[in-house]
mmCIF file of C-alpha atoms and ligand atoms in Angstrom:
data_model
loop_
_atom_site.group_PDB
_atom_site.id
_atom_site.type_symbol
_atom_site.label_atom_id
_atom_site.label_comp_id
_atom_site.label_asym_id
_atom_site.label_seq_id
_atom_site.Cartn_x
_atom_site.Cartn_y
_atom_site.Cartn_z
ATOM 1 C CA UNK G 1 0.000 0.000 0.000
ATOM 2 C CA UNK G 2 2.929 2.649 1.171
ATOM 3 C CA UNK G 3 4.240 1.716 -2.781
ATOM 4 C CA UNK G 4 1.291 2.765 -3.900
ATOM 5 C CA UNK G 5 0.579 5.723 -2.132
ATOM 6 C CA UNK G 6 3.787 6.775 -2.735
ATOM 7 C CA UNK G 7 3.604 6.503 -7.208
ATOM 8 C CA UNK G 8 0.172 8.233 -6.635
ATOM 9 C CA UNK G 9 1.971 10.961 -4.703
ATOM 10 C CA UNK G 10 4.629 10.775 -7.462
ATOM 11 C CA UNK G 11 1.714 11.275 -9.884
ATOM 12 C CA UNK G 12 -0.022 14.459 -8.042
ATOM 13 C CA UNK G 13 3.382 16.245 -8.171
ATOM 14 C CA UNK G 14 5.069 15.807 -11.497
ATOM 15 C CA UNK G 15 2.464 14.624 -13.930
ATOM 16 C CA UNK G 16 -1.463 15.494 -13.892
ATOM 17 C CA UNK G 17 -2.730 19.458 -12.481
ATOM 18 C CA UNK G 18 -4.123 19.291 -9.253
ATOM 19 C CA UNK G 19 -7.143 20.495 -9.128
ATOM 20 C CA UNK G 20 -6.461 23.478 -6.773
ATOM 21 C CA UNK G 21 -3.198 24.752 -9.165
ATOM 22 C CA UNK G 22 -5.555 24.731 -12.225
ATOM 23 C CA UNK G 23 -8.210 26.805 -10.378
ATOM 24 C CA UNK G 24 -5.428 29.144 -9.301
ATOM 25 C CA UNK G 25 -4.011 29.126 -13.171
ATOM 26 C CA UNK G 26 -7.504 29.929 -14.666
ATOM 27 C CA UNK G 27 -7.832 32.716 -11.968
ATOM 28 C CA UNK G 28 -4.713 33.863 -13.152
ATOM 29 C CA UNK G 29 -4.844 33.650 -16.827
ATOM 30 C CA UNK G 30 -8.352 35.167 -16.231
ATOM 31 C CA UNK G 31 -6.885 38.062 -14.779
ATOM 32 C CA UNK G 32 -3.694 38.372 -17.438
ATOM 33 C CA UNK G 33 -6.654 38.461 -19.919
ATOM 34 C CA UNK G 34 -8.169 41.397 -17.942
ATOM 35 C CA UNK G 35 -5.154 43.966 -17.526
ATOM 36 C CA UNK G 36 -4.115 43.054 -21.025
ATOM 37 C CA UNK G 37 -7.614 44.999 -22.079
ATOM 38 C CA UNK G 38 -7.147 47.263 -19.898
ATOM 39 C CA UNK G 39 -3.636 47.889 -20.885
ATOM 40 C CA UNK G 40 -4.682 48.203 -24.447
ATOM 41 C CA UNK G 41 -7.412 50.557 -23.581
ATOM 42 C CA UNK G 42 -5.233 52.924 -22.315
ATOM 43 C CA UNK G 43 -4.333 52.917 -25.936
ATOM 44 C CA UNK G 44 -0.437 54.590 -24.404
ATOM 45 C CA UNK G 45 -1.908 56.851 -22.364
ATOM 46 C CA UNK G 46 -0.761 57.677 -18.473
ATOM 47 C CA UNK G 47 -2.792 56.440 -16.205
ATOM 48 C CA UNK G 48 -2.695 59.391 -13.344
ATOM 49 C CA UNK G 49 -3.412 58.053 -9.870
ATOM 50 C CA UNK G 50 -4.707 61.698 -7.478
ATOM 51 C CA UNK G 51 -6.582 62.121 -3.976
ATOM 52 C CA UNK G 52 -5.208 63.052 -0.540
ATOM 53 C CA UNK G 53 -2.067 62.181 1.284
ATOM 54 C CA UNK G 54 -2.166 58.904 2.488
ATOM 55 C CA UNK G 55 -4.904 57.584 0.070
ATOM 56 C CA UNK G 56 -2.733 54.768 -1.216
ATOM 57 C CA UNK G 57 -1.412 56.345 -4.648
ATOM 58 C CA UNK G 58 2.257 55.366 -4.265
ATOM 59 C CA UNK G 59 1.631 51.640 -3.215
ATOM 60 C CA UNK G 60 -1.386 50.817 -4.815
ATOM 61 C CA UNK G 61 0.106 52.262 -7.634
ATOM 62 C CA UNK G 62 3.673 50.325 -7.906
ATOM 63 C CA UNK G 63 1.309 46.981 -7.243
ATOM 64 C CA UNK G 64 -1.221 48.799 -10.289
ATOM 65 C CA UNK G 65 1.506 49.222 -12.554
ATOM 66 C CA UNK G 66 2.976 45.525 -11.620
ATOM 67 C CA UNK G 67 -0.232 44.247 -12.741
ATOM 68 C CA UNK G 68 -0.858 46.269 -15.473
ATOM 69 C CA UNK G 69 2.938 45.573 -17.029
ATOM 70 C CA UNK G 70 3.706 49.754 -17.211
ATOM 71 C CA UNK G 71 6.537 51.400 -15.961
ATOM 72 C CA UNK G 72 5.373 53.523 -12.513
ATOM 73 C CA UNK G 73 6.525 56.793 -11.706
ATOM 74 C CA UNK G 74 6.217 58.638 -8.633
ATOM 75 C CA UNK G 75 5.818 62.554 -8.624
ATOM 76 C CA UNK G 76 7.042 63.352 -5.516
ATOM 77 C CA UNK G 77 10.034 61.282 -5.919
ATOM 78 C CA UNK G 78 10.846 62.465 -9.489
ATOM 79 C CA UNK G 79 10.286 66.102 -7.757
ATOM 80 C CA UNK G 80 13.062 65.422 -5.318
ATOM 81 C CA UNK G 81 15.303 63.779 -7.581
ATOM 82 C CA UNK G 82 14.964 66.975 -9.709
ATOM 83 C CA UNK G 83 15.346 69.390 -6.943
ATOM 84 C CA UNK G 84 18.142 67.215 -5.455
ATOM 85 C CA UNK G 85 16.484 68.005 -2.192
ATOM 86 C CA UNK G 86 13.686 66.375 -0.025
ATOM 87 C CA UNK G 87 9.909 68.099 0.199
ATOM 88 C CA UNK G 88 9.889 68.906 3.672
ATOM 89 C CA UNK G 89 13.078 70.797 2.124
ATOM 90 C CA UNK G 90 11.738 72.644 -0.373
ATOM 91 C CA UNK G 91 9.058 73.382 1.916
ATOM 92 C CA UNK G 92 11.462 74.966 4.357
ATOM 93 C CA UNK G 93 13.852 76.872 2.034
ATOM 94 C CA UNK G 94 11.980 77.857 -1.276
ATOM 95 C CA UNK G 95 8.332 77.524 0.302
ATOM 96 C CA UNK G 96 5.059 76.030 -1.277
ATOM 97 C CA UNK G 97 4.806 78.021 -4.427
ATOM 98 C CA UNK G 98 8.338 77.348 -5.774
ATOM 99 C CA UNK G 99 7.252 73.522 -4.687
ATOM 100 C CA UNK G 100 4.257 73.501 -6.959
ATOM 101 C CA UNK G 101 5.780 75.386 -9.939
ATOM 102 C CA UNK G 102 8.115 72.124 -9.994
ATOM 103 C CA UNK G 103 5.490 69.745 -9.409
ATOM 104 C CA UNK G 104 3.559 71.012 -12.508
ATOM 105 C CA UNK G 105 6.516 71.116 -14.236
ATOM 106 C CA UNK G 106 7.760 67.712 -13.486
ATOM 107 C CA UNK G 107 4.017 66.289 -13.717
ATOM 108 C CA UNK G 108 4.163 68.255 -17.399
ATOM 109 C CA UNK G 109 7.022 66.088 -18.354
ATOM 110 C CA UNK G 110 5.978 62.614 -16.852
ATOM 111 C CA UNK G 111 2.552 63.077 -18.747
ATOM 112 C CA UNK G 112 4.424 62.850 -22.287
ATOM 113 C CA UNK G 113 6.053 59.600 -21.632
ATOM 114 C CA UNK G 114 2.923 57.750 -22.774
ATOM 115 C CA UNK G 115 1.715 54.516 -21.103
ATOM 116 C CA UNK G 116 3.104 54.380 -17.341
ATOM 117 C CA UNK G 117 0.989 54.539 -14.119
ATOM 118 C CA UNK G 118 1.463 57.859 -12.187
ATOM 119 C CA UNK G 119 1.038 58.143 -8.617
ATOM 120 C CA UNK G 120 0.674 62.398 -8.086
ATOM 121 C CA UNK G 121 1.055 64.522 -4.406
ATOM 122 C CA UNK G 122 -2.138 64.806 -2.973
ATOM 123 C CA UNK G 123 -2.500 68.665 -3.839
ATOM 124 C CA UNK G 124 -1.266 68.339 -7.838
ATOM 125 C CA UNK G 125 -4.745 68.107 -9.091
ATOM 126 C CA UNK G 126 -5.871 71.211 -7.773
ATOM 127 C CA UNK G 127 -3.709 72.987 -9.792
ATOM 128 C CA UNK G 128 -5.530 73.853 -13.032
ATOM 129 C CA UNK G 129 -3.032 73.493 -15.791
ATOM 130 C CA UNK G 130 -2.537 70.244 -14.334
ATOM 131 C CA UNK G 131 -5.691 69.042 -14.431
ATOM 132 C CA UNK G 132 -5.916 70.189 -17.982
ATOM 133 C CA UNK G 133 -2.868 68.267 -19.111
ATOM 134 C CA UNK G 134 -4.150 65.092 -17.491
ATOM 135 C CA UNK G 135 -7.827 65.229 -18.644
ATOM 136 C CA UNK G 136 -6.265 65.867 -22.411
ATOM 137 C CA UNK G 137 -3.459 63.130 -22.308
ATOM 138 C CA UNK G 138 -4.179 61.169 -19.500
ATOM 139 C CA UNK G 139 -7.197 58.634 -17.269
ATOM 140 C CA UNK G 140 -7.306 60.054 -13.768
ATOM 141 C CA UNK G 141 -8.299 57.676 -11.246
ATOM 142 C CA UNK G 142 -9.420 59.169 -7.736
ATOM 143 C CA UNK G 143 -8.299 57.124 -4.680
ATOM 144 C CA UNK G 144 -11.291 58.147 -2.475
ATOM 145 C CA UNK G 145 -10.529 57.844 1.443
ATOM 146 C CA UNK G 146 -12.031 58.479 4.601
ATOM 147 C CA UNK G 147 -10.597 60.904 7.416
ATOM 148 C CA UNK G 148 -9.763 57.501 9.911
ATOM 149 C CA UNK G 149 -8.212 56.024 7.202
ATOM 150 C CA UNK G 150 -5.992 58.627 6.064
ATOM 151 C CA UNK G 151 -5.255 59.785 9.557
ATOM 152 C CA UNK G 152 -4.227 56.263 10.737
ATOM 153 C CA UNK G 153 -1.832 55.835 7.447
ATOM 154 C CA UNK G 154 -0.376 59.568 7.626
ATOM 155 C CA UNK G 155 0.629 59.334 11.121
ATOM 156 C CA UNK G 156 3.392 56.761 10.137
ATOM 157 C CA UNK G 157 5.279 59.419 8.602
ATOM 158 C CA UNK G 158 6.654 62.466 8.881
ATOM 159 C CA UNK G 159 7.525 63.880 5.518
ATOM 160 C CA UNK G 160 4.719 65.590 4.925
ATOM 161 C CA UNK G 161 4.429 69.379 5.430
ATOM 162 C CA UNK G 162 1.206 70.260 5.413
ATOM 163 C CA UNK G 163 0.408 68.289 8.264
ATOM 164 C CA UNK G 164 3.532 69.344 10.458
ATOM 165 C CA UNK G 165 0.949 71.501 12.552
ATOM 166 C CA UNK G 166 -0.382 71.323 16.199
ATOM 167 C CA UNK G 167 -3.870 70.363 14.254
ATOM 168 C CA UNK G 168 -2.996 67.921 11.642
ATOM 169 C CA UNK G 169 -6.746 66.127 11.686
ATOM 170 C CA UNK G 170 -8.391 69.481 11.354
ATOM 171 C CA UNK G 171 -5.896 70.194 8.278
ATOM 172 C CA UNK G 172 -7.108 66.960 6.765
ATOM 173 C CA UNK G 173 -10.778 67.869 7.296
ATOM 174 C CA UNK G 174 -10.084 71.222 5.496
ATOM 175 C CA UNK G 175 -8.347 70.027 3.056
ATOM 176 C CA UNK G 176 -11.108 67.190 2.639
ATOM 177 C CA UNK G 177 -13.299 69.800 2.433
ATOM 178 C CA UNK G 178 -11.787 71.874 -0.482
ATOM 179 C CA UNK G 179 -10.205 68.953 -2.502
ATOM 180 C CA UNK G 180 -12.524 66.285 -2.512
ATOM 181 C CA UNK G 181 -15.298 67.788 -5.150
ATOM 182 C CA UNK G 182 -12.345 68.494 -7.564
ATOM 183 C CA UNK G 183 -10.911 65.233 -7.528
ATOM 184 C CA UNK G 184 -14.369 64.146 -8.138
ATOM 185 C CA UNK G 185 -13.605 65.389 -11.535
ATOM 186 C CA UNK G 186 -11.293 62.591 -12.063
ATOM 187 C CA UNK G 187 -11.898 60.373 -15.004
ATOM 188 C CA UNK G 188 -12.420 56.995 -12.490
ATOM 189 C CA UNK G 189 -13.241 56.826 -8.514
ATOM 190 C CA UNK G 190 -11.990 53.942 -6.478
ATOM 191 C CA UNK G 191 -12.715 53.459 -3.035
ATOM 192 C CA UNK G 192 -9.624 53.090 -0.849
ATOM 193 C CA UNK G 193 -10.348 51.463 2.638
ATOM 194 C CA UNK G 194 -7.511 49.880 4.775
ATOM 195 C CA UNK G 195 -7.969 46.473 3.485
ATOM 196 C CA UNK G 196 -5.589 44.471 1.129
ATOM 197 C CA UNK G 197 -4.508 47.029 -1.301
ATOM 198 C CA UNK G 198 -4.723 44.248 -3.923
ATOM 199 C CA UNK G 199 -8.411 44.728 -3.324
ATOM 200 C CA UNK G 200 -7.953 48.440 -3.846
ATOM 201 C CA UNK G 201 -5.670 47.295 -7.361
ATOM 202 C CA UNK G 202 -8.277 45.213 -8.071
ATOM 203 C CA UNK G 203 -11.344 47.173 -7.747
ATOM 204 C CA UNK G 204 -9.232 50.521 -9.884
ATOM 205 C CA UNK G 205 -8.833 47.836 -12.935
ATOM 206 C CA UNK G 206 -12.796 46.829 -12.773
ATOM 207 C CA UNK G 207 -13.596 50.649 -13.168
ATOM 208 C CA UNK G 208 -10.935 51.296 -15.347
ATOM 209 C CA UNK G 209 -12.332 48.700 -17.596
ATOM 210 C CA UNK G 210 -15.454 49.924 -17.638
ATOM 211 C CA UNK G 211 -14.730 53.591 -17.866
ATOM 212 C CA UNK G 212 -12.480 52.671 -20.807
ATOM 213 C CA UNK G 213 -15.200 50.534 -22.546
ATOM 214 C CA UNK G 214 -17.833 53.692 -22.525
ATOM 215 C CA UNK G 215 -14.200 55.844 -23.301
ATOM 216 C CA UNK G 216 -11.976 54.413 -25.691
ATOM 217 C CA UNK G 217 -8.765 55.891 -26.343
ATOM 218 C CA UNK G 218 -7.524 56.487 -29.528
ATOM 219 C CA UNK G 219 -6.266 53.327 -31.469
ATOM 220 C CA UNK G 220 -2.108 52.890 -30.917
HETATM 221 C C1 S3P Z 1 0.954 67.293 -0.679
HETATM 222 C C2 S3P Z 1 1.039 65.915 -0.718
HETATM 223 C C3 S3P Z 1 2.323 65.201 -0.707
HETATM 224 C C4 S3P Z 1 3.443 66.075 -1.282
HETATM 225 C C5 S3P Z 1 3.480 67.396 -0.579
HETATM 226 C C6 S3P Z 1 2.160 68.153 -0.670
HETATM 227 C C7 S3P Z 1 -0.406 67.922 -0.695
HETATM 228 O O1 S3P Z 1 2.221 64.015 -1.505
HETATM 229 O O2 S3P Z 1 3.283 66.282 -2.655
HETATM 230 O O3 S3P Z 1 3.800 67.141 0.775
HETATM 231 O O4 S3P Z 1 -0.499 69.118 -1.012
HETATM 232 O O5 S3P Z 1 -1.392 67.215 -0.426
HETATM 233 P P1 S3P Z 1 1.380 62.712 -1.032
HETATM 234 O O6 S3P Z 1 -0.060 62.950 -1.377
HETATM 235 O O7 S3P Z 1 1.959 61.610 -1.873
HETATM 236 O O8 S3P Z 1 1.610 62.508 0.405
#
């Protein structure tokens, strides 16, 4: 009996698909199939990830673009790397203007490098040329978060100036408050709760499939 146990055992691992493995490789050739569309939707356009600080854009947008097979690019990082300085440095030494004058330059240049998923600081979109450029070469996807959830995933960090204040919560409210029905102009919205942010991933390619299928892009 242990002989035979053992060649069945033998069979399970190098010859037939266990059931469970070809569940899991439908699943995933189901979802290849999925980003591909939505890949080819996007017909080379940026995908532009906006909403507040702490919203998710950075991480659900390197897992986004993993999925998706783009290159990701990071605004505030590509902003640093210009300025060869960090934000809360800019902040400090040139102030907030001379920060967003950089952002919408640097935003201006990421925007013509076609098909990559951009993750933008949570105050780019308000700035009108910006949201121009994006809603003429770009999909904007709004990463739509509560108060407790933002406040609970800012607090890690630091790094952000706006919220170096005795009151950061009552900055976030403001800012909530004056933000919130312009990102609504974004092309998609996505809820972003603190689950899995592969849920979050997985919920922006659903609506970017079906914004794309009422919005085509151009053909490539
Ligand atoms: C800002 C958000 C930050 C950064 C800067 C200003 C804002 O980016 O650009 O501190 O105005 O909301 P994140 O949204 O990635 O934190």
């Amino acid at each position: 009996m242990a002989a035979r146990r053992d060649q069945d055992e033998g069979e399970a691992a190098g010859g037939g698909v266990a059931p469970a493995a070809e569940a899991v490789a439908l699943r995933a050739t189901a979802a290849t199939a999925r980003e591909e569309r939505a890949r080819a939707a996007l017909a080379g356009r940026p995908l532009v990830l906006v909403g507040l600080m702490g919203a998710g854009k950075s991480t659900v947008g390197r897992r986004l673009a993993m999925r998706l097979g783009l290159p990701f690019r990071d605004a505030d990082t590509e902003i640093e790397e210009a300025a060869g300085m960090s934000i809360p440095d800019i902040f400090e030494i040139y102030g907030e203007a001379h920060f967003r004058d950089g952002e919408r330059r640097v935003i201006d240049r990421l925007l013509r490098e076609g098909a990559i998923v951009l993750a933008t600081g949570g105050g780019a979109f308000m700035d009108d040329a910006t949201r121009r450029a994006v809603a003429e070469s770009g999909v904007s996807v709004w990463l739509k978060a509560d108060l407790d959830t933002l406040m609970r995933r800012v607090r890690k960090r630091t790094t952000r100036p706006l919220l170096q204040n005795p009151d950061p919560e009552g900055t976030m409210r403001a800012l909530m408050e004056r933000r919130y029905p312009v990102y609504a102009t974004a092309d998609v919205v996505v809820e972003s709760h603190d689950g899995a942010h592969e849920e979050v991933v997985e919920a922006v390619v659903a609506a970017l499939e079906a914004h794309l299928a009422i919005h085509p892009g151009d053909a490539p």
